Short mmCIF file of C-alpha atoms in Angstrom, two decimals:
data_model
loop_
_atom_site.label_atom_id
_atom_site.label_comp_id
_atom_site.label_asym_id
_atom_site.label_seq_id
_atom_site.Cartn_x
_atom_site.Cartn_y
_atom_site.Cartn_z
CA MET A 784 2.82 27.00 9.42
CA PHE A 785 4.04 27.37 5.81
CA ALA A 786 0.65 26.92 4.14
CA LYS A 787 0.17 30.70 3.82
CA LEU A 788 3.37 31.21 1.81
CA PRO A 789 2.96 32.11 -1.87
CA GLY A 790 2.97 29.08 -4.15
CA LEU A 791 6.19 30.17 -5.87
CA ILE A 792 7.97 29.84 -2.53
CA ARG A 793 5.91 27.13 -0.84
CA ILE A 794 6.08 24.46 -3.56
CA PRO A 795 9.87 24.55 -4.17
CA LEU A 796 10.52 24.73 -0.42
CA ALA A 797 8.25 21.76 0.31
CA SER A 798 9.82 19.75 -2.53
CA LEU A 799 13.33 20.57 -1.27
CA LEU A 800 12.54 19.54 2.32
CA LEU A 801 10.92 16.30 1.16
CA ALA A 802 14.00 15.53 -0.96
CA ILE A 803 16.36 16.27 1.96
CA ASN A 804 14.25 13.99 4.16
CA ILE A 805 14.63 11.19 1.61
CA VAL A 806 18.41 11.59 1.36
CA LEU A 807 18.97 11.71 5.12
CA HIS A 808 16.81 8.71 5.97
CA VAL A 809 17.91 6.62 2.99
CA THR A 810 21.55 7.23 3.94
CA ALA A 811 20.84 5.97 7.45
CA LEU A 812 19.02 2.97 5.97
CA PHE A 813 22.01 2.11 3.80
CA VAL A 814 24.40 2.19 6.78
CA PHE A 815 22.38 -0.35 8.78
CA THR A 816 21.63 -2.40 5.67
CA LEU A 817 25.38 -2.79 5.15
CA PHE A 818 25.74 -4.15 8.69
CA LYS A 819 22.79 -6.47 8.09
CA VAL A 820 24.36 -7.85 4.92
CA ILE A 821 27.97 -8.31 6.04
CA VAL A 822 27.51 -9.51 9.64
CA PRO A 823 26.59 -13.23 9.62
CA ILE A 824 25.13 -13.22 13.15
CA ARG A 825 21.37 -13.73 13.29
CA ALA A 826 20.87 -11.58 16.40
CA VAL A 827 22.72 -8.68 14.77
CA ARG A 828 20.69 -8.99 11.58
CA LEU A 829 17.42 -9.03 13.52
CA ALA A 830 18.53 -5.96 15.47
CA CYS A 831 19.42 -4.20 12.21
CA SER A 832 15.99 -5.08 10.79
CA ARG A 833 14.32 -3.47 13.81
CA VAL A 834 16.49 -0.35 13.46
CA LEU A 835 15.64 -0.13 9.75
CA VAL A 836 11.93 -0.08 10.58
CA VAL A 837 12.48 2.65 13.19
CA ILE A 838 14.31 4.73 10.56
CA ALA A 839 11.54 4.15 8.03
CA GLU A 840 8.86 5.17 10.54
CA SER A 841 10.86 8.32 11.30
CA TRP A 842 11.06 9.05 7.56
CA ILE A 843 7.27 8.75 7.27
CA GLY A 844 6.75 10.78 10.43
CA VAL A 845 8.82 13.69 9.07
CA ASN A 846 6.93 13.51 5.77
CA ASN A 847 3.66 13.71 7.69
CA ARG A 848 4.82 16.77 9.61
CA LEU A 849 5.93 18.45 6.37
CA PHE A 850 2.56 17.82 4.72
CA ASP A 851 0.79 19.12 7.82
CA SER A 852 2.94 22.27 7.75
CA PHE A 853 2.63 23.02 4.03
CA THR A 854 -0.98 22.04 3.38
CA ARG A 855 -4.44 22.66 4.80
CA ILE A 856 -5.94 19.21 4.49
CA ARG A 857 -9.12 18.38 6.36
CA TRP A 858 -8.69 14.80 7.50
CA GLN A 859 -11.60 12.56 8.44
CA ILE A 860 -10.36 9.15 9.58
CA ASP A 861 -12.61 6.52 11.14
CA GLY A 862 -12.00 3.04 12.53
CA LEU A 863 -8.54 3.19 14.11
CA ALA A 864 -9.58 2.02 17.58
CA GLY A 865 -8.16 -1.33 18.61
CA LEU A 866 -5.28 -1.50 16.11
CA ARG A 867 -2.12 -3.17 17.39
CA ARG A 868 1.58 -2.53 16.83
CA ASP A 869 2.29 -6.22 17.42
CA GLY A 870 -0.42 -7.55 15.11
CA ASN A 871 -0.09 -8.93 11.59
CA TYR A 872 -2.48 -7.40 9.06
CA LEU A 873 -3.41 -7.75 5.44
CA VAL A 874 -4.47 -4.24 4.36
CA LEU A 875 -6.91 -4.11 1.43
CA CYS A 876 -7.56 -0.70 -0.09
CA ASN A 877 -9.15 0.84 -3.15
CA HIS A 878 -6.66 2.63 -5.40
CA GLN A 879 -7.49 6.18 -6.46
CA SER A 880 -4.12 7.89 -6.82
CA TRP A 881 -0.43 7.72 -5.93
CA VAL A 882 -1.51 9.96 -3.04
CA ASP A 883 -3.04 6.80 -1.53
CA ILE A 884 0.42 5.68 -0.37
CA PRO A 885 1.30 8.75 1.78
CA VAL A 886 -2.30 8.73 3.02
CA LEU A 887 -2.00 5.11 4.18
CA GLN A 888 1.39 5.83 5.72
CA LYS A 889 -0.04 8.79 7.66
CA VAL A 890 -3.04 6.80 8.86
CA PHE A 891 -1.13 3.70 9.98
CA ASN A 892 2.40 4.88 10.85
CA ARG A 893 3.27 3.63 14.35
CA ARG A 894 -0.29 2.32 14.81
CA ILE A 895 0.28 -1.06 13.14
CA PRO A 896 3.46 -2.84 12.02
CA PHE A 897 5.38 -1.09 9.27
CA LEU A 898 3.38 -1.17 6.03
CA ARG A 899 4.95 -3.03 3.10
CA PHE A 900 3.72 -3.06 -0.48
CA PHE A 901 4.18 -5.54 -3.30
CA LEU A 902 6.27 -3.76 -5.94
CA LYS A 903 7.07 -4.48 -9.55
CA GLN A 904 10.62 -5.78 -9.92
CA GLN A 905 11.57 -2.84 -12.18
CA LEU A 906 11.01 -0.40 -9.29
CA ILE A 907 14.15 -1.63 -7.53
CA TRP A 908 16.07 0.62 -9.97
CA VAL A 909 14.33 3.82 -8.81
CA PRO A 910 17.16 6.05 -7.49
CA LEU A 911 17.42 5.99 -3.67
CA LEU A 912 13.89 4.67 -3.17
CA GLY A 913 14.40 1.31 -4.91
CA PRO A 914 17.36 0.22 -2.75
CA ALA A 915 15.56 1.60 0.32
CA TRP A 916 12.50 -0.55 -0.41
CA TRP A 917 14.81 -3.55 -0.86
CA ALA A 918 16.54 -2.84 2.45
CA LEU A 919 13.15 -2.72 4.18
CA ASP A 920 12.16 -6.13 2.81
CA PHE A 921 9.49 -4.87 0.45
CA PRO A 922 8.55 -7.83 -1.76
CA PHE A 923 9.52 -7.29 -5.41
CA MET A 924 7.41 -9.28 -7.84
CA LYS A 925 8.19 -10.27 -11.42
CA ARG A 926 4.99 -10.78 -13.34
CA TYR A 927 4.87 -12.56 -16.68
CA SER A 928 2.48 -11.59 -19.44
CA ARG A 929 0.12 -14.12 -21.01
CA GLU A 930 2.23 -13.99 -24.19
CA THR A 931 5.44 -14.73 -22.29
CA LEU A 932 3.84 -17.69 -20.52
CA LEU A 933 2.65 -19.09 -23.85
CA ARG A 934 6.20 -18.90 -25.22
CA HIS A 935 7.79 -20.18 -22.02
CA PRO A 936 5.38 -22.50 -20.18
CA GLU A 937 8.14 -23.41 -17.75
CA LEU A 938 7.61 -19.98 -16.15
CA GLN A 939 4.05 -20.89 -15.16
CA GLY A 940 3.64 -20.39 -11.42
CA LYS A 941 7.04 -18.73 -10.93
CA ASP A 942 5.47 -15.39 -9.96
CA ARG A 943 3.23 -17.15 -7.42
CA GLU A 944 6.17 -19.02 -5.94
CA ALA A 945 7.97 -15.67 -5.63
CA THR A 946 4.96 -14.37 -3.68
CA ARG A 947 5.24 -17.27 -1.25
CA LEU A 948 8.98 -16.75 -0.78
CA ALA A 949 8.53 -13.00 -0.29
CA CYS A 950 5.88 -13.59 2.37
CA GLU A 951 7.73 -16.38 4.16
CA LYS A 952 10.12 -13.97 5.88
CA PHE A 953 7.14 -12.08 7.33
CA ARG A 954 6.17 -15.10 9.41
CA HIS A 955 8.92 -14.16 11.86
CA MET A 956 8.23 -10.45 12.36
CA PRO A 957 5.23 -8.16 12.95
CA VAL A 958 4.13 -7.02 9.51
CA SER A 959 1.36 -5.30 7.60
CA VAL A 960 1.11 -6.39 3.96
CA MET A 961 -0.63 -3.94 1.63
CA ASN A 962 -2.65 -5.07 -1.38
CA PHE A 963 -4.39 -2.85 -3.95
CA ALA A 964 -6.81 -5.52 -5.18
CA GLU A 965 -7.85 -3.45 -8.20
CA GLY A 966 -4.30 -3.70 -9.51
CA THR A 967 -4.26 -0.18 -10.96
CA ARG A 968 -5.39 3.36 -10.17
CA PHE A 969 -8.99 4.32 -10.81
CA THR A 970 -9.79 6.46 -13.85
CA PRO A 971 -13.15 6.92 -15.59
CA ALA A 972 -11.63 5.41 -18.76
CA LYS A 973 -10.52 2.25 -16.93
CA HIS A 974 -13.87 2.07 -15.17
CA ASP A 975 -15.73 2.19 -18.49
CA ALA A 976 -13.34 -0.24 -20.21
CA GLN A 977 -13.95 -2.80 -17.45
CA SER A 978 -17.72 -2.21 -17.40
CA SER A 979 -17.20 -2.11 -13.65
CA PRO A 980 -20.37 -2.85 -11.68
CA TYR A 981 -19.19 -0.45 -8.97
CA ARG A 982 -19.75 3.29 -9.04
CA TYR A 983 -16.47 4.41 -7.46
CA LEU A 984 -14.26 1.32 -7.81
CA LEU A 985 -12.65 -0.88 -10.43
CA ARG A 986 -13.13 -4.63 -10.46
CA PRO A 987 -11.00 -6.34 -7.78
CA LYS A 988 -8.62 -9.21 -8.54
CA ALA A 989 -8.94 -12.09 -6.10
CA GLY A 990 -5.74 -13.96 -7.03
CA GLY A 991 -3.23 -11.70 -5.26
CA LEU A 992 -5.27 -11.73 -2.06
CA ALA A 993 -5.55 -15.53 -2.15
CA PHE A 994 -1.80 -16.01 -2.69
CA VAL A 995 -0.86 -13.72 0.21
CA LEU A 996 -3.29 -15.48 2.54
CA ASP A 997 -1.95 -18.87 1.43
CA ALA A 998 1.69 -17.80 1.83
CA MET A 999 1.25 -16.15 5.22
CA GLY A 1000 -1.21 -18.69 6.61
CA ASP A 1001 -2.00 -18.23 10.28
CA ALA A 1002 0.72 -15.57 10.63
CA LEU A 1003 -1.96 -12.98 9.77
CA HIS A 1004 -4.60 -12.30 12.38
CA ALA A 1005 -6.91 -9.80 10.65
CA ILE A 1006 -7.76 -7.95 7.45
CA LEU A 1007 -8.01 -4.16 7.43
CA ASP A 1008 -10.54 -3.03 4.84
CA VAL A 1009 -9.60 0.57 3.95
CA THR A 1010 -11.65 2.95 1.81
CA ILE A 1011 -10.10 6.25 0.66
CA VAL A 1012 -11.99 9.04 -1.09
CA TYR A 1013 -10.95 12.49 -2.31
CA PRO A 1014 -14.21 14.49 -2.37
CA GLU A 1015 -12.71 17.21 -4.59
CA GLY A 1016 -11.91 14.69 -7.31
CA PRO A 1017 -8.79 12.95 -8.69
CA CYS A 1018 -5.45 14.26 -7.44
CA THR A 1019 -1.75 13.73 -8.02
CA MET A 1020 1.34 13.81 -5.82
CA MET A 1021 2.09 17.30 -7.14
CA ASP A 1022 -1.41 18.38 -6.12
CA LEU A 1023 -0.62 17.13 -2.62
CA ILE A 1024 2.77 18.88 -2.46
CA ALA A 1025 1.31 22.09 -3.91
CA GLY A 1026 -1.49 22.20 -1.34
CA ARG A 1027 -4.28 21.65 -3.86
CA VAL A 1028 -5.74 18.74 -1.89
CA HIS A 1029 -8.00 20.01 0.88
CA ASP A 1030 -10.20 17.09 1.91
CA ILE A 1031 -9.23 13.42 2.46
CA ARG A 1032 -11.52 10.85 4.03
CA VAL A 1033 -10.48 7.38 5.19
CA HIS A 1034 -12.60 4.59 6.63
CA VAL A 1035 -10.96 1.54 8.25
CA ARG A 1036 -12.78 -1.67 9.12
CA GLU A 1037 -11.13 -4.67 10.77
CA LEU A 1038 -12.34 -8.04 9.48
CA PRO A 1039 -11.56 -11.59 10.64
CA ILE A 1040 -9.79 -13.96 8.27
CA GLU A 1041 -12.39 -16.61 7.55
CA ALA A 1042 -11.31 -20.24 7.37
CA GLY A 1043 -12.63 -20.53 3.82
CA LEU A 1044 -10.18 -17.92 2.54
CA THR A 1045 -7.14 -20.21 2.53
CA GLY A 1046 -6.57 -22.91 -0.07
CA ASP A 1047 -5.16 -23.66 -3.53
CA TYR A 1048 -6.37 -20.86 -5.79
CA ASP A 1049 -4.86 -22.38 -8.96
CA GLU A 1050 -6.10 -25.94 -8.67
CA ASP A 1051 -9.25 -25.79 -6.53
CA ALA A 1052 -12.10 -24.33 -8.60
CA ALA A 1053 -14.54 -24.36 -5.67
CA PHE A 1054 -12.08 -22.45 -3.49
CA ARG A 1055 -11.40 -19.99 -6.30
CA GLY A 1056 -15.12 -19.33 -6.58
CA ARG A 1057 -15.46 -18.74 -2.81
CA VAL A 1058 -12.61 -16.22 -2.78
CA LYS A 1059 -14.00 -14.35 -5.78
CA LEU A 1060 -17.44 -14.22 -4.17
CA TRP A 1061 -15.93 -12.95 -0.90
CA VAL A 1062 -13.89 -10.24 -2.65
CA ASN A 1063 -16.80 -9.10 -4.82
CA THR A 1064 -19.06 -8.90 -1.77
CA LEU A 1065 -16.42 -6.87 0.05
CA TRP A 1066 -16.11 -4.54 -2.94
CA ARG A 1067 -19.89 -3.97 -3.05
CA GLU A 1068 -19.74 -3.00 0.61
CA LYS A 1069 -16.72 -0.79 -0.05
CA ASP A 1070 -18.49 0.93 -2.95
CA ALA A 1071 -21.46 1.65 -0.69
CA GLN A 1072 -19.07 3.01 1.95
CA ALA A 1073 -17.41 5.28 -0.63
CA ALA A 1074 -20.86 6.55 -1.67
CA ARG A 1075 -21.67 7.45 1.93
CA MET A 1076 -18.33 9.21 2.32
CA TYR A 1077 -18.88 11.26 -0.83
CA ALA A 1078 -22.43 12.10 0.21
CA ALA A 1079 -21.16 13.38 3.57
CA ALA A 1080 -18.74 15.77 1.82
CA ASN A 1081 -19.83 19.13 0.47
CA PRO A 1082 -18.16 19.09 -2.98
CA THR A 1083 -19.71 16.93 -5.69
CA PRO A 1084 -17.06 14.40 -6.80
CA LYS A 1085 -15.91 14.74 -10.38
CA GLY A 1086 -17.35 12.08 -12.66
CA ALA A 1087 -20.01 11.05 -10.16
#
């Protein structure tokens, strides 16, 4: 509806409406979070948690409508049949851009349980969004560098224990846990620095996947393998808001959680090898899927 407006009007207006949407929904989140914190009755806290998810899904839904109104994106999304609102999923996705997050939210909002991401602990201080993520039980992780662990060996394993504690609460609610196995956004420079064997992907890291599977155990019932491509090339959040992204393609594949994917990643070398083999095989398949998706699009992807 607003996509035909001149950019000088469209971009500020879209940014303003997105900001208003954040303020309104985050305010509502804070009200129910206060009740959740101060009322020591389990039933009330569970009810507040359900209301918080409804508010968050409304927030995402309004964002989706705004992007639909202000942009002319051609969406091609495959593989959504059979998804469940009451299921528990581990969502594995390649990481191309910060745009991946609103794309995943659009694809899965109200189709599967509310999507939660692992976030760096520092992000809790992001104005409005940080406290909102905390209220919605997003797991905040504190990761220690190799140098820090050498100076303080007593910290060894603390980040992994935090992963287990963060996931433990999800055993008692429908949840979708998101994991960007590459650990960072794709750029040609990172691809070259890694000597990545994949054409469109960075090397995946198996450890995070293994720890989530170990922490959640049989609470998860399936893995959703998600591949996102932007046929026009790399894009930013401002490109999305400004309407410079015109083509987004998403492929979803549901996979069973194999029995061999749970175990002690730190201590069991054989298990560690099996998980790495499984992840690398998945990433080869994902790279081939991305190649097919690019080939089906008219523009030639930048850097291909």
